[in-house]
Coordinates of C-alpha atoms in Angstrom, one line a residue:
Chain A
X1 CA 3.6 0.3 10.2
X2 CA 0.3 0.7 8.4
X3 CA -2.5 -0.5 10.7
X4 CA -6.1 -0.3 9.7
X5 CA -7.6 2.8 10.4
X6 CA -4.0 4.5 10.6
X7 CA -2.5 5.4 7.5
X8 CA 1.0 6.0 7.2
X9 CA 2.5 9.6 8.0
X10 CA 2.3 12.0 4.8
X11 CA 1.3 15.4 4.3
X12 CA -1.2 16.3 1.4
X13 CA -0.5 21.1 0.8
X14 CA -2.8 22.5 -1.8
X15 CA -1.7 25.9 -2.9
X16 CA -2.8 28.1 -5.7
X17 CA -3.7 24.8 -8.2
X18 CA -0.7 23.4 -7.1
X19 CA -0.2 19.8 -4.9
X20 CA 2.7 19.0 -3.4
X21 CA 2.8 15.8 -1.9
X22 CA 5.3 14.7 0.9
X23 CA 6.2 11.0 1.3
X24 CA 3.8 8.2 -0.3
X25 CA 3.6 4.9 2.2
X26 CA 1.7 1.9 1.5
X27 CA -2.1 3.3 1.4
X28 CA -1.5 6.9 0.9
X29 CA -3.6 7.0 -2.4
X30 CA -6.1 5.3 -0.5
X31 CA -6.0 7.8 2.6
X32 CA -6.0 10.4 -0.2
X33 CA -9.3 8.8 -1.8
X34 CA -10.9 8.1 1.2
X35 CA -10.3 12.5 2.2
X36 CA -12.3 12.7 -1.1
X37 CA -9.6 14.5 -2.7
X38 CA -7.7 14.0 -6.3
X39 CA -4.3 13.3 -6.8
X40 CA -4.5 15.3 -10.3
X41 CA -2.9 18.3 -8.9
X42 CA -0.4 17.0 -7.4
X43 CA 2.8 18.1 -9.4
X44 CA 6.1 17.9 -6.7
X45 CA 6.3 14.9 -4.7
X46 CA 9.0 15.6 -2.2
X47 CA 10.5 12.5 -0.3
X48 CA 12.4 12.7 3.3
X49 CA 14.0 9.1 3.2
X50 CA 14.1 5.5 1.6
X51 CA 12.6 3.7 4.7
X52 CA 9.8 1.5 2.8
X53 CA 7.0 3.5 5.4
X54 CA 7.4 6.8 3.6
X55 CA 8.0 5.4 -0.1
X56 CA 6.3 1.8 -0.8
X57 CA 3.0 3.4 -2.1
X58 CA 5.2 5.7 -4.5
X59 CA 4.1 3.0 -7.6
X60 CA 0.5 2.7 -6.4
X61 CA 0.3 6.3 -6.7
X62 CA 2.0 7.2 -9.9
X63 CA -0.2 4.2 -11.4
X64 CA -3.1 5.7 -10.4
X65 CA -2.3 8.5 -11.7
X66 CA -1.2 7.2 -15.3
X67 CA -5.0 5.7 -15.0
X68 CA -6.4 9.2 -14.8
X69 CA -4.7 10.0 -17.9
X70 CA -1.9 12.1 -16.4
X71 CA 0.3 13.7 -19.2
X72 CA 1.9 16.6 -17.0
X73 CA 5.4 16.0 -15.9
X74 CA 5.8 14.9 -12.2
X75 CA 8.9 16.1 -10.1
X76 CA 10.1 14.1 -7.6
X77 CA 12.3 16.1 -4.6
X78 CA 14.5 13.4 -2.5
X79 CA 17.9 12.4 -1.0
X80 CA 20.9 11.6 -3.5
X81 CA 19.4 7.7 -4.2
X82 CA 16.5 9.0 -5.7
X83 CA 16.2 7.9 -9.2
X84 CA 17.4 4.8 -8.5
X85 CA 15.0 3.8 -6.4
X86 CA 12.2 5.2 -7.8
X87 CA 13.0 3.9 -10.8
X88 CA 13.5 0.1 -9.0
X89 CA 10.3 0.4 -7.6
X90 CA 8.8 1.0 -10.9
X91 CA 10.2 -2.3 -11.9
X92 CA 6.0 -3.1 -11.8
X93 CA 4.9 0.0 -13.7
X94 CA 7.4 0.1 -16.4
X95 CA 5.1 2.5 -18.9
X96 CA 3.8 5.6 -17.5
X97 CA 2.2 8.3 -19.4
X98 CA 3.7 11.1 -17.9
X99 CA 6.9 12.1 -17.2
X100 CA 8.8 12.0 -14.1
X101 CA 11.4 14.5 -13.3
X102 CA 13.9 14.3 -10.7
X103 CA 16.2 16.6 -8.1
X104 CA 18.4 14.6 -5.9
X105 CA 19.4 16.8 -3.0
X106 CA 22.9 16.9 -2.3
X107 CA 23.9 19.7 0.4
X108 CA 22.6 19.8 3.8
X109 CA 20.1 22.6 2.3
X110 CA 18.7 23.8 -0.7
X111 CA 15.5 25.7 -1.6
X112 CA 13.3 25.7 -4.9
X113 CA 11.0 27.9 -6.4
X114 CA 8.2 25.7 -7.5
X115 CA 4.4 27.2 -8.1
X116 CA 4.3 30.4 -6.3
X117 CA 5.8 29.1 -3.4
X118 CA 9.4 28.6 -1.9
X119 CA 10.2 24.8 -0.9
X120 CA 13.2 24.0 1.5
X121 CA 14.6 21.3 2.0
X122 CA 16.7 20.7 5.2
X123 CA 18.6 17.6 6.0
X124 CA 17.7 15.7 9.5
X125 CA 19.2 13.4 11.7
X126 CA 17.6 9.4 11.5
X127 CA 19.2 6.5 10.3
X128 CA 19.8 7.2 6.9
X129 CA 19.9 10.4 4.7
X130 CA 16.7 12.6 5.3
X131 CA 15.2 15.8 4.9
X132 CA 13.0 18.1 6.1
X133 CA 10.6 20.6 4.1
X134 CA 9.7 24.2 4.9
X135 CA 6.8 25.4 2.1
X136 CA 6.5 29.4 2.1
X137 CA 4.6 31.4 0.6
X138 CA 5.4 35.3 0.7
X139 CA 3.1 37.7 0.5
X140 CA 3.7 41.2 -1.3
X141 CA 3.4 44.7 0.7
X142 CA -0.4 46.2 -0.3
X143 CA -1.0 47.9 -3.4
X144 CA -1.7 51.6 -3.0
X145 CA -4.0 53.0 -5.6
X146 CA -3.0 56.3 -4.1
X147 CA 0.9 55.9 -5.3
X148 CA 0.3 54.6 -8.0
X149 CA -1.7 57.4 -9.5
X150 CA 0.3 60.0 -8.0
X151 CA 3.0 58.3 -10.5
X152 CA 0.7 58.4 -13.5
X153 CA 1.3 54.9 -13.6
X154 CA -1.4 53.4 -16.3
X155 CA -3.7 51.1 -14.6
X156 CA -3.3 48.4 -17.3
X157 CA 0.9 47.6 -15.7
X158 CA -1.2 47.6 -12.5
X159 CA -1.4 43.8 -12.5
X160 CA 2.2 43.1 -13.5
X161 CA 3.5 45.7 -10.6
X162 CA 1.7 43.6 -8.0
X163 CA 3.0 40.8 -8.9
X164 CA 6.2 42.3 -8.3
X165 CA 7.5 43.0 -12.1
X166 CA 8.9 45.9 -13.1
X167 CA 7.4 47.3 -16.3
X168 CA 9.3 49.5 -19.1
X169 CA 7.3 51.9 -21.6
X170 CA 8.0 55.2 -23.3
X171 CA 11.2 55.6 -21.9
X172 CA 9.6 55.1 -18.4
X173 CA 10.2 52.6 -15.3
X174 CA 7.4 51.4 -13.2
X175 CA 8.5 49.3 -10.3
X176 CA 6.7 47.3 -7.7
X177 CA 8.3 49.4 -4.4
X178 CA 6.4 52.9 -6.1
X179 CA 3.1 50.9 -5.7
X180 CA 3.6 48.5 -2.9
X181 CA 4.1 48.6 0.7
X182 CA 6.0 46.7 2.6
X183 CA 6.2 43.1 2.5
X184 CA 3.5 41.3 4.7
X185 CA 3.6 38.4 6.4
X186 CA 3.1 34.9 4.5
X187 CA 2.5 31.5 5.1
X188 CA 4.6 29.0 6.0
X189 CA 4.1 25.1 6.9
X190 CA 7.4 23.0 8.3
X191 CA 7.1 19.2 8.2
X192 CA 9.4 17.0 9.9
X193 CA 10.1 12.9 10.2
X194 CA 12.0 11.0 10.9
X195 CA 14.9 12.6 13.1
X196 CA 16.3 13.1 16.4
X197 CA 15.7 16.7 17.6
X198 CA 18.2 19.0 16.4
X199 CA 19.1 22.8 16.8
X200 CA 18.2 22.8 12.8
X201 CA 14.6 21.7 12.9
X202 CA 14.5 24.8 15.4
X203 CA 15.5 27.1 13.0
X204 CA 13.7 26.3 10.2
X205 CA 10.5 25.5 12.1
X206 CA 10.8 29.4 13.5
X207 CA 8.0 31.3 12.2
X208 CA 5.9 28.3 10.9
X209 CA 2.2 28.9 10.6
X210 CA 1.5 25.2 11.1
X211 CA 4.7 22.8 12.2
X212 CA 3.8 18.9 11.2
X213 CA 6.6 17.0 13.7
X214 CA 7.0 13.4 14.2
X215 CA 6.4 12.1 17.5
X216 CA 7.8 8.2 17.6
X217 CA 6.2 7.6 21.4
X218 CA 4.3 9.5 23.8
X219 CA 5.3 6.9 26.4
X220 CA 7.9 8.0 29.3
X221 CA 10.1 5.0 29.3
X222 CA 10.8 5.0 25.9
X223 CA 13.2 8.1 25.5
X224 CA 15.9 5.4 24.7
X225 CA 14.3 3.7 22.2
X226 CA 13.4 7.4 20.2
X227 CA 17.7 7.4 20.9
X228 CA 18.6 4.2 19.8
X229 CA 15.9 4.4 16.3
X230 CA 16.7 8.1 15.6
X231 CA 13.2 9.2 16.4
X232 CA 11.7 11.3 19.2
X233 CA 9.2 11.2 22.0
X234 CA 6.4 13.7 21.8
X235 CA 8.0 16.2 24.5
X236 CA 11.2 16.2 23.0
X237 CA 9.1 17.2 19.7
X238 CA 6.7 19.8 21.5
X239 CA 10.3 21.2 22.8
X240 CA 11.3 22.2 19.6
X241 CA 7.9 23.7 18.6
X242 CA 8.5 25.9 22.0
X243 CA 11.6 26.7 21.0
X244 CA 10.4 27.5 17.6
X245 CA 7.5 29.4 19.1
X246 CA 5.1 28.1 16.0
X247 CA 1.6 29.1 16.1
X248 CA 0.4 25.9 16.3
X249 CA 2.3 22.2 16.0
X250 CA 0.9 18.5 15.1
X251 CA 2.8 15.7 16.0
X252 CA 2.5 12.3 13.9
X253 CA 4.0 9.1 12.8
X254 CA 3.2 7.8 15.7
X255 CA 4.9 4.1 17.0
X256 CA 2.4 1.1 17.2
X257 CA 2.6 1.0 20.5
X258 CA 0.6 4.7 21.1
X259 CA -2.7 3.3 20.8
X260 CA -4.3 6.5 21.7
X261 CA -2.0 9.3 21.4
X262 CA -3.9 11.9 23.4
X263 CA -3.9 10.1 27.0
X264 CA -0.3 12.2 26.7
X265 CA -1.7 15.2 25.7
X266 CA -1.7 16.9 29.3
X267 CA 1.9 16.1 30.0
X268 CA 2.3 17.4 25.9
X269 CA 0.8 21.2 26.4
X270 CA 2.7 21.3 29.5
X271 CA 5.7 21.9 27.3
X272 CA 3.8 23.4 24.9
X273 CA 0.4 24.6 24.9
X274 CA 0.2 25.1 21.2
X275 CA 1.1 21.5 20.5
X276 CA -1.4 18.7 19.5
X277 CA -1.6 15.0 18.5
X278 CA -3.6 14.8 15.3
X279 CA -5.5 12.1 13.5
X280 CA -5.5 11.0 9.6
X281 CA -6.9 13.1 7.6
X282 CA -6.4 16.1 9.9
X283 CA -6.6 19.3 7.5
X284 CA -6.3 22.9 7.8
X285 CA -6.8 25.6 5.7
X286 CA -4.1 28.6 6.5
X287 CA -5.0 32.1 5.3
X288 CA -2.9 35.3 4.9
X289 CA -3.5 37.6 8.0
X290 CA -6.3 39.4 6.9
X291 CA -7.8 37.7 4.6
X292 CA -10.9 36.1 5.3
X293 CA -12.9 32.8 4.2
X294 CA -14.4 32.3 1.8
Chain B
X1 CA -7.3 0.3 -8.0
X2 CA -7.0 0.1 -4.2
X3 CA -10.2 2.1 -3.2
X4 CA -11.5 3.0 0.5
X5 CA -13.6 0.3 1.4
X6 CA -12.3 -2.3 -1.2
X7 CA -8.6 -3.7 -1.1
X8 CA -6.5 -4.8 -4.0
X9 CA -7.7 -8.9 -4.6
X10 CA -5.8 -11.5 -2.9
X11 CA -6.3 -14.8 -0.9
X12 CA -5.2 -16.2 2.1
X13 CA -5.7 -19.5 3.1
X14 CA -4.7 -21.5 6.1
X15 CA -4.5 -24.7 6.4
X16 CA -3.0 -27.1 9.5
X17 CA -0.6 -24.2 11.1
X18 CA 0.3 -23.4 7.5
X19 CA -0.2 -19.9 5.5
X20 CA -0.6 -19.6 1.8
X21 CA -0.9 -15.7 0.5
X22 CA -1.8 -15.1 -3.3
X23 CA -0.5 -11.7 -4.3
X24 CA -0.2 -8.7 -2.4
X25 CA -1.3 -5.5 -3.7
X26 CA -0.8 -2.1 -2.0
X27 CA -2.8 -2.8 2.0
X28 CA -3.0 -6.0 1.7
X29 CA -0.8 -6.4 4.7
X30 CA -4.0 -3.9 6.2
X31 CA -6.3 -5.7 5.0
X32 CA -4.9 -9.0 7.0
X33 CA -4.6 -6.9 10.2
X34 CA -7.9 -5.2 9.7
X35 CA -9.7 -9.1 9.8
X36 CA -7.7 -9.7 12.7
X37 CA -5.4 -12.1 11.3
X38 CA -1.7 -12.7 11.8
X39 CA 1.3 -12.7 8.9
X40 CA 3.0 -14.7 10.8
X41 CA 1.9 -18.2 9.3
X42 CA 2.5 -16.8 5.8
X43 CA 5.3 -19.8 4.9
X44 CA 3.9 -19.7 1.4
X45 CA 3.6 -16.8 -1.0
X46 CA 2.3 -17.1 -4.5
X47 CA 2.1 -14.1 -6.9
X48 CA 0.0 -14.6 -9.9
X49 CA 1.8 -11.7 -11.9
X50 CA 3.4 -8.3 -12.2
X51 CA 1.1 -5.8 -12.0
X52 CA 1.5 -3.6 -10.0
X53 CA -2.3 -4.2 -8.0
X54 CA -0.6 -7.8 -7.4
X55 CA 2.2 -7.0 -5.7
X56 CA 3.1 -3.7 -4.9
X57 CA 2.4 -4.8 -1.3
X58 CA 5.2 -7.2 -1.1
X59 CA 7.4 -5.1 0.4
X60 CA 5.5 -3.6 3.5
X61 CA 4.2 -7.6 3.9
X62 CA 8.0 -8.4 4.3
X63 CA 9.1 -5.5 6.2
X64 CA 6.3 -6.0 9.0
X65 CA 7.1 -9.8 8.9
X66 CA 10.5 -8.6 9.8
X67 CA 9.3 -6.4 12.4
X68 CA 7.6 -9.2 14.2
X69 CA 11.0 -10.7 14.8
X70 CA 10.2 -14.0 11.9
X71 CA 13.4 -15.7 11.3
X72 CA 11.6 -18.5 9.0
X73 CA 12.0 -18.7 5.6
X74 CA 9.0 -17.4 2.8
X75 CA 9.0 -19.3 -0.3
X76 CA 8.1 -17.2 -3.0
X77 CA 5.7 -18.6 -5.8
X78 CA 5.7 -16.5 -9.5
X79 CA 6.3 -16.2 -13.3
X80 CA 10.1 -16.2 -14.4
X81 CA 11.6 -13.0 -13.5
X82 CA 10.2 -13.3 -10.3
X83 CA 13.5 -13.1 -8.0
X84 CA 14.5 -9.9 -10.1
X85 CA 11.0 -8.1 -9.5
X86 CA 10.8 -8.8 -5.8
X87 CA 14.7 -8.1 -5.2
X88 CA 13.9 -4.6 -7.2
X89 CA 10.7 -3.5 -5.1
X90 CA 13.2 -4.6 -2.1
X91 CA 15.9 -1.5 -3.2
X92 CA 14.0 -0.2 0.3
X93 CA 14.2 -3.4 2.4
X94 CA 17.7 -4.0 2.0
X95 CA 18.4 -5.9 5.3
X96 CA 15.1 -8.7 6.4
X97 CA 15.9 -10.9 9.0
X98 CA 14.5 -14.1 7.4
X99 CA 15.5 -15.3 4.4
X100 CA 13.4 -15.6 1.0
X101 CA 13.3 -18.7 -1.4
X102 CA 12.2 -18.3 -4.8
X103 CA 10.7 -20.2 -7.3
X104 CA 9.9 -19.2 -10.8
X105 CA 7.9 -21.3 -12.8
X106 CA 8.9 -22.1 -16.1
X107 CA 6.0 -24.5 -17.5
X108 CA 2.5 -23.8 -18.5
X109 CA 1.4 -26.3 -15.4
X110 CA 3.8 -26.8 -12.4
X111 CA 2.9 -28.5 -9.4
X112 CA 4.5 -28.3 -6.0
X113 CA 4.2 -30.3 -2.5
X114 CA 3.9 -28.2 0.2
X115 CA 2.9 -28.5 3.7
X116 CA 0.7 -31.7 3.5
X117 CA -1.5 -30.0 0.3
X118 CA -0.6 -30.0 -3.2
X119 CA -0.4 -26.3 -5.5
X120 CA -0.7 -26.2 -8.6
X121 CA 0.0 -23.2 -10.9
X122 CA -1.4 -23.1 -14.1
X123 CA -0.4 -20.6 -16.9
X124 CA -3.8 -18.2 -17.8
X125 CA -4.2 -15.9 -21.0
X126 CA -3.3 -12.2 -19.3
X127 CA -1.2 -9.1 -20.8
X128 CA 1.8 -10.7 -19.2
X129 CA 2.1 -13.9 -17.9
X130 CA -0.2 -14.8 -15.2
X131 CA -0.6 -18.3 -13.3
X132 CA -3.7 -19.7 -11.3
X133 CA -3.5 -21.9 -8.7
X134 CA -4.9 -25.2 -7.4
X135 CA -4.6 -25.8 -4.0
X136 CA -5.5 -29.2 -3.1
X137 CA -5.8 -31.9 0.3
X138 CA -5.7 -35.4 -0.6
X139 CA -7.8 -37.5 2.6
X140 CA -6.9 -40.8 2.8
X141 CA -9.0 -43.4 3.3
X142 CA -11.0 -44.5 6.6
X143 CA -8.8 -46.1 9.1
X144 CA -10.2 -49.5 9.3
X145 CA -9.2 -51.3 13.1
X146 CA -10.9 -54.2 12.3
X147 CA -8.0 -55.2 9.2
X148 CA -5.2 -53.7 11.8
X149 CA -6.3 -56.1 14.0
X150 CA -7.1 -59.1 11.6
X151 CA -3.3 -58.5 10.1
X152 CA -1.9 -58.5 13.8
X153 CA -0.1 -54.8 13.0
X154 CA 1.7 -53.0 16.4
X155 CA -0.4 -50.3 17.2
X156 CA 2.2 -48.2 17.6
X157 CA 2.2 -48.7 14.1
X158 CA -1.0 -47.4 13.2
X159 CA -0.3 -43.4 13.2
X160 CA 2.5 -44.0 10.7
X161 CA 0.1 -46.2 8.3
X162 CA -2.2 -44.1 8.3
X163 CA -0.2 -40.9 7.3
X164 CA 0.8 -43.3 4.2
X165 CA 4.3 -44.5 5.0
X166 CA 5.6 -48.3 4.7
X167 CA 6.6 -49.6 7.9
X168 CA 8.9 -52.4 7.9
X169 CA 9.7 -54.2 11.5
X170 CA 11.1 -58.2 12.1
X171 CA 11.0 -59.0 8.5
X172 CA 7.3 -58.0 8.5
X173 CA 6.3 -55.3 5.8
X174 CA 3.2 -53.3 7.0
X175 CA 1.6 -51.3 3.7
X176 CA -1.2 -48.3 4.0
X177 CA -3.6 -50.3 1.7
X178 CA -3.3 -53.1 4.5
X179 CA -5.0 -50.8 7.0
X180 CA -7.0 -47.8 4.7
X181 CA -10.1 -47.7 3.0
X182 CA -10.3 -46.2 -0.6
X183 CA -9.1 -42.7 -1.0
X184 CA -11.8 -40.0 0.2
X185 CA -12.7 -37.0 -1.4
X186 CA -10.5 -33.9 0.4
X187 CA -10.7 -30.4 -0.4
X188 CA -9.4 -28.1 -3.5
X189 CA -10.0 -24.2 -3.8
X190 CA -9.0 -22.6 -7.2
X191 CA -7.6 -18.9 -7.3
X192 CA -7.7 -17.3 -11.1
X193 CA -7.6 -13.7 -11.5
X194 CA -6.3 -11.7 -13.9
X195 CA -7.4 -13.5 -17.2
X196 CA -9.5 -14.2 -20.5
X197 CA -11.8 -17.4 -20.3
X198 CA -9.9 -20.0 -21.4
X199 CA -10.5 -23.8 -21.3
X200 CA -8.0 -24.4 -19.2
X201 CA -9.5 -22.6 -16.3
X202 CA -12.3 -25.5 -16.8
X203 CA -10.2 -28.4 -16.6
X204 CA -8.4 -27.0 -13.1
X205 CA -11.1 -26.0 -11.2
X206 CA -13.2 -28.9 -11.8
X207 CA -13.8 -30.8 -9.0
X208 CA -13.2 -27.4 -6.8
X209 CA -15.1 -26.8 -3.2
X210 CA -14.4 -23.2 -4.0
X211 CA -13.4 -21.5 -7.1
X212 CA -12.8 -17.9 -6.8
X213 CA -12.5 -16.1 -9.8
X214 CA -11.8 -12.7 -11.4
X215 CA -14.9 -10.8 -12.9
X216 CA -13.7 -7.3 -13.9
X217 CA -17.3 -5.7 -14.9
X218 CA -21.0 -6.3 -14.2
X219 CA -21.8 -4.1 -17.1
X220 CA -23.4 -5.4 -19.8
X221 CA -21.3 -3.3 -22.6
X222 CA -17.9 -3.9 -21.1
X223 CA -17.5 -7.2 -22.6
X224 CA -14.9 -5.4 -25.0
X225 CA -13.1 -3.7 -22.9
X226 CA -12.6 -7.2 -20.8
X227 CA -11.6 -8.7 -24.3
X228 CA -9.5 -5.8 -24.5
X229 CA -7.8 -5.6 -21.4
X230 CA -7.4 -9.4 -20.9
X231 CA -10.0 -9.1 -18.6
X232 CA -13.2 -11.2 -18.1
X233 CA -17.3 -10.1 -17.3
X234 CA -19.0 -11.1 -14.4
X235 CA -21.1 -13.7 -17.1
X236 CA -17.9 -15.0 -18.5
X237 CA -16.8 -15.7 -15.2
X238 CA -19.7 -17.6 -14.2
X239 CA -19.9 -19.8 -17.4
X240 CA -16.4 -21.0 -16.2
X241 CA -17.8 -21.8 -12.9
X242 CA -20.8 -23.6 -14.3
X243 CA -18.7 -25.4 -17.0
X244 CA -16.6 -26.7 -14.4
X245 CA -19.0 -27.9 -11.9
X246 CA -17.7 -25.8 -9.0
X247 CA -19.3 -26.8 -5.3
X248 CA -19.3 -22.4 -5.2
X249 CA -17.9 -19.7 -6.9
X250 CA -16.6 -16.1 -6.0
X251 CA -16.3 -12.9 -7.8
X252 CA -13.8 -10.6 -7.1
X253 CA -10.8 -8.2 -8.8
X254 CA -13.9 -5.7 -10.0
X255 CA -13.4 -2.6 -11.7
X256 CA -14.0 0.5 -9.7
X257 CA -16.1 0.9 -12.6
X258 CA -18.4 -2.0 -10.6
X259 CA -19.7 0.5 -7.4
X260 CA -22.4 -2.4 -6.6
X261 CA -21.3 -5.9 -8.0
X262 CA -24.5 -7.2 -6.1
X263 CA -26.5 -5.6 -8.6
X264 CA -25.3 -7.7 -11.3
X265 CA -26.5 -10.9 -9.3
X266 CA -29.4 -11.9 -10.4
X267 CA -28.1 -11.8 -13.9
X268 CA -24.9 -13.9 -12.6
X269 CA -27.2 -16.4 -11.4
X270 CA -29.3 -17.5 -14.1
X271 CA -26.2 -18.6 -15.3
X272 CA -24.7 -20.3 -12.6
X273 CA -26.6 -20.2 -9.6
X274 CA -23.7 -21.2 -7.3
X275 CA -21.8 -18.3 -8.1
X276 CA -21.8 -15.0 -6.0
X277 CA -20.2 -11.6 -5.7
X278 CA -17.5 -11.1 -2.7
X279 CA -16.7 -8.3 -0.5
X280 CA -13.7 -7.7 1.2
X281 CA -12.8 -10.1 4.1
X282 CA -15.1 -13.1 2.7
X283 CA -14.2 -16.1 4.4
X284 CA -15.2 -19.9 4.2
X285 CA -13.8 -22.8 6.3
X286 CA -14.3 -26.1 4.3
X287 CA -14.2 -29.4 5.7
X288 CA -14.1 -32.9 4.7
X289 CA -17.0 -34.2 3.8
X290 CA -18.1 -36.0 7.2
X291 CA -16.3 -33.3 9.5
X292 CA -18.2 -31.2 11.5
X293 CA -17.3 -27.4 12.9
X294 CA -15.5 -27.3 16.4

């Protein structure tokens, strides 16, 4: 339920020029607008379920964006359903300037090769169809100037090598493993609502840099109603970020009722010291191991 | 265009336990929360159009009247089509626990009884069709115990006379006009947004305590783009007001073009010096003329 100063749960990744937006509730272009931030680059818009929480400020947003003079095609990620609601939704913004494109998920998981990164999308367990979304980003071994002039490979297929092509000239074959080393870690951001815990969320949380987790109520007593509405408390979600052993977890989407989520923090990092409750607008930038900011 | 600090324009009034919403754009359902006020008297709900800023809110509004458990019916007020629109946005509120009435208006004035006041809608000149509204409380006249008393009337009469019905006892026929003075003046607010001047916005908010009405720019060269976009200026707004005689008139449903409308005041008010620009969360209670506050 969208209460004033709590938006509703949704999770804003910048990457490379690229936005992906997951979920749009009621107010989410106004939390977005309020961060300071533009919804210009936003080009995937990945939903997890049709509950009216994570979807009723799907028109609001694409509105705004036709006001902005958007031409670039939008794609739109979600459950099997999706153009039909999207498009019944729209019954109040029947001309938009741009294009939207959809991809209804049908098996339990599928990934996709959007801008630079790899999106996967992994089915949950709530009351209807929904999905989870791991976003990774991989990161190429290190270029070695060394090997690469040992090959007499011309610096101008230097660029194309790195990027992991393999280049074909004179008779000759350049390829990315005589110049690179091996692959380094990347990034990788898991985000999850709304669903029971499940041995899934586990595996695809594993490894996560950052793992966004719902967590439906932080009060004891209410471990049957997260049963009974499909969602979890917050130690059943720091559970799976133990058992995950992410570097760092956020729990959201938080019930009405937790007024202030972090009088359970104590009892939270007792399962799991790396696990936090977070507040809207709560951002972090994630940067490859040894880069540095800039 | 739902900004941070300024919701999408709508109006709730209250009036004698009874709730009347016009249009509910994306937060408006925050907005109410965020002034401390509940849904749950909302039995009436009128929406002026389909655009999207109008009513793109409808479906969180009915979702967290559903949520607080409201088994009453809503009676929903609009343009023809209306029962299509709102069934369509509700593809993602398929089961409510209260029922919804509609009521699509068909003439270019319709005017309905409601819960002791009187609404009218009244067709303005928009992109698509678009209806203001009248809301109006007749007062009766004074309650004169001297004439009760001179005609011999039961006083357990008295209450029923002076709500306006007949009472008929022993062959005795006991009339309103027996025991009321002439009809007093009672209260009227007009709503009217989004519109071109037209006369007809005169002739329905004459006689108004309060007149609230759109005023899309303060700036001086937008008068085209209002004549454009069906839209009005903050001047052509309050030449309405003036022609009409309004008691007080609003501004609101500004462009976010319009950062300050208070800076357009002073130009505002050499026309019609009972007109004024809104925030959100304005509020008025009006009384009857010889009512005081509680």
């Amino acid at each position: 339920m969208p209460l004033p100063y709590r938006w509703l749960t949704s999770m804003y990744a910048r990457y490379n020029g690229s936005g992906l937006l997951i979920d749009c509730g009621e107010g989410t272009q106004i939390a977005i607008r309020k961060k300071g931030w533009s919804m210009k680059p936003i080009d995937v818009l990945c939903i997890t379920h049709f509950h009216a929480d994570h979807i009723s400020g799907l028109v609001g947003l694409l509105l705004s964006m036709g006001n902005a003079e958007r031409k670039e095609p939008l794609l739109i990620i979600g459950p099997k359903g999706l153009r039909r609601v999207v498009e019944s939704l729209c019954v109040v913004a029947p001309e938009l300037p741009f294009p939207l494109e959809f991809h209804e998920i049908t098996q339990p998981e599928e990934t996709f090769s959007l801008h630079g990164y790899t999106l996967t999308a992994f089915k949950l367990q709530h009351r209807v169809t929904c999905y989870g979304y791991s976003l990774s980003i991989a990161r190429a071994g290190k270029f070695s100037v060394e090997n690469a002039t040992a090959y007499e490979i011309p610096q101008r297929f230097w660029g194309r090598l790195q990027k992991g092509e393999t280049v074909c000239e004179d008779g000759k074959v350049y390829t990315p493993d005589m110049v690179l080393g091996p692959e380094r870690k990347g990034l990788k951001v898991t985000y999850c609502t709304d669903t029971r815990p499940i041995p899934s969320i586990v595996e695809h949380a594993r490894g996560s840099d950052l793992f966004i987790c719902e967590g439906m109520y932080g009060e004891k007593d209410k471990e049957e109603d997260a049963r009974k509405k499909k969602h979890m408390t917050f130690y059943e979600a720091a559970t799976l970020g133990k058992e995950a052993d992410v570097a760092e977890q956020w729990l959201t989407h938080y019930s009405p009722s937790v007024t202030y989520a972090d009088q359970y923090l104590e009892e939270v990092q007792k399962i799991f010291d790396r696990c936090t409750t977070v507040k809207d607008g709560k951002t972090k930038t994630l940067l490859f191991e040894d880069e540095e900011t800039t």
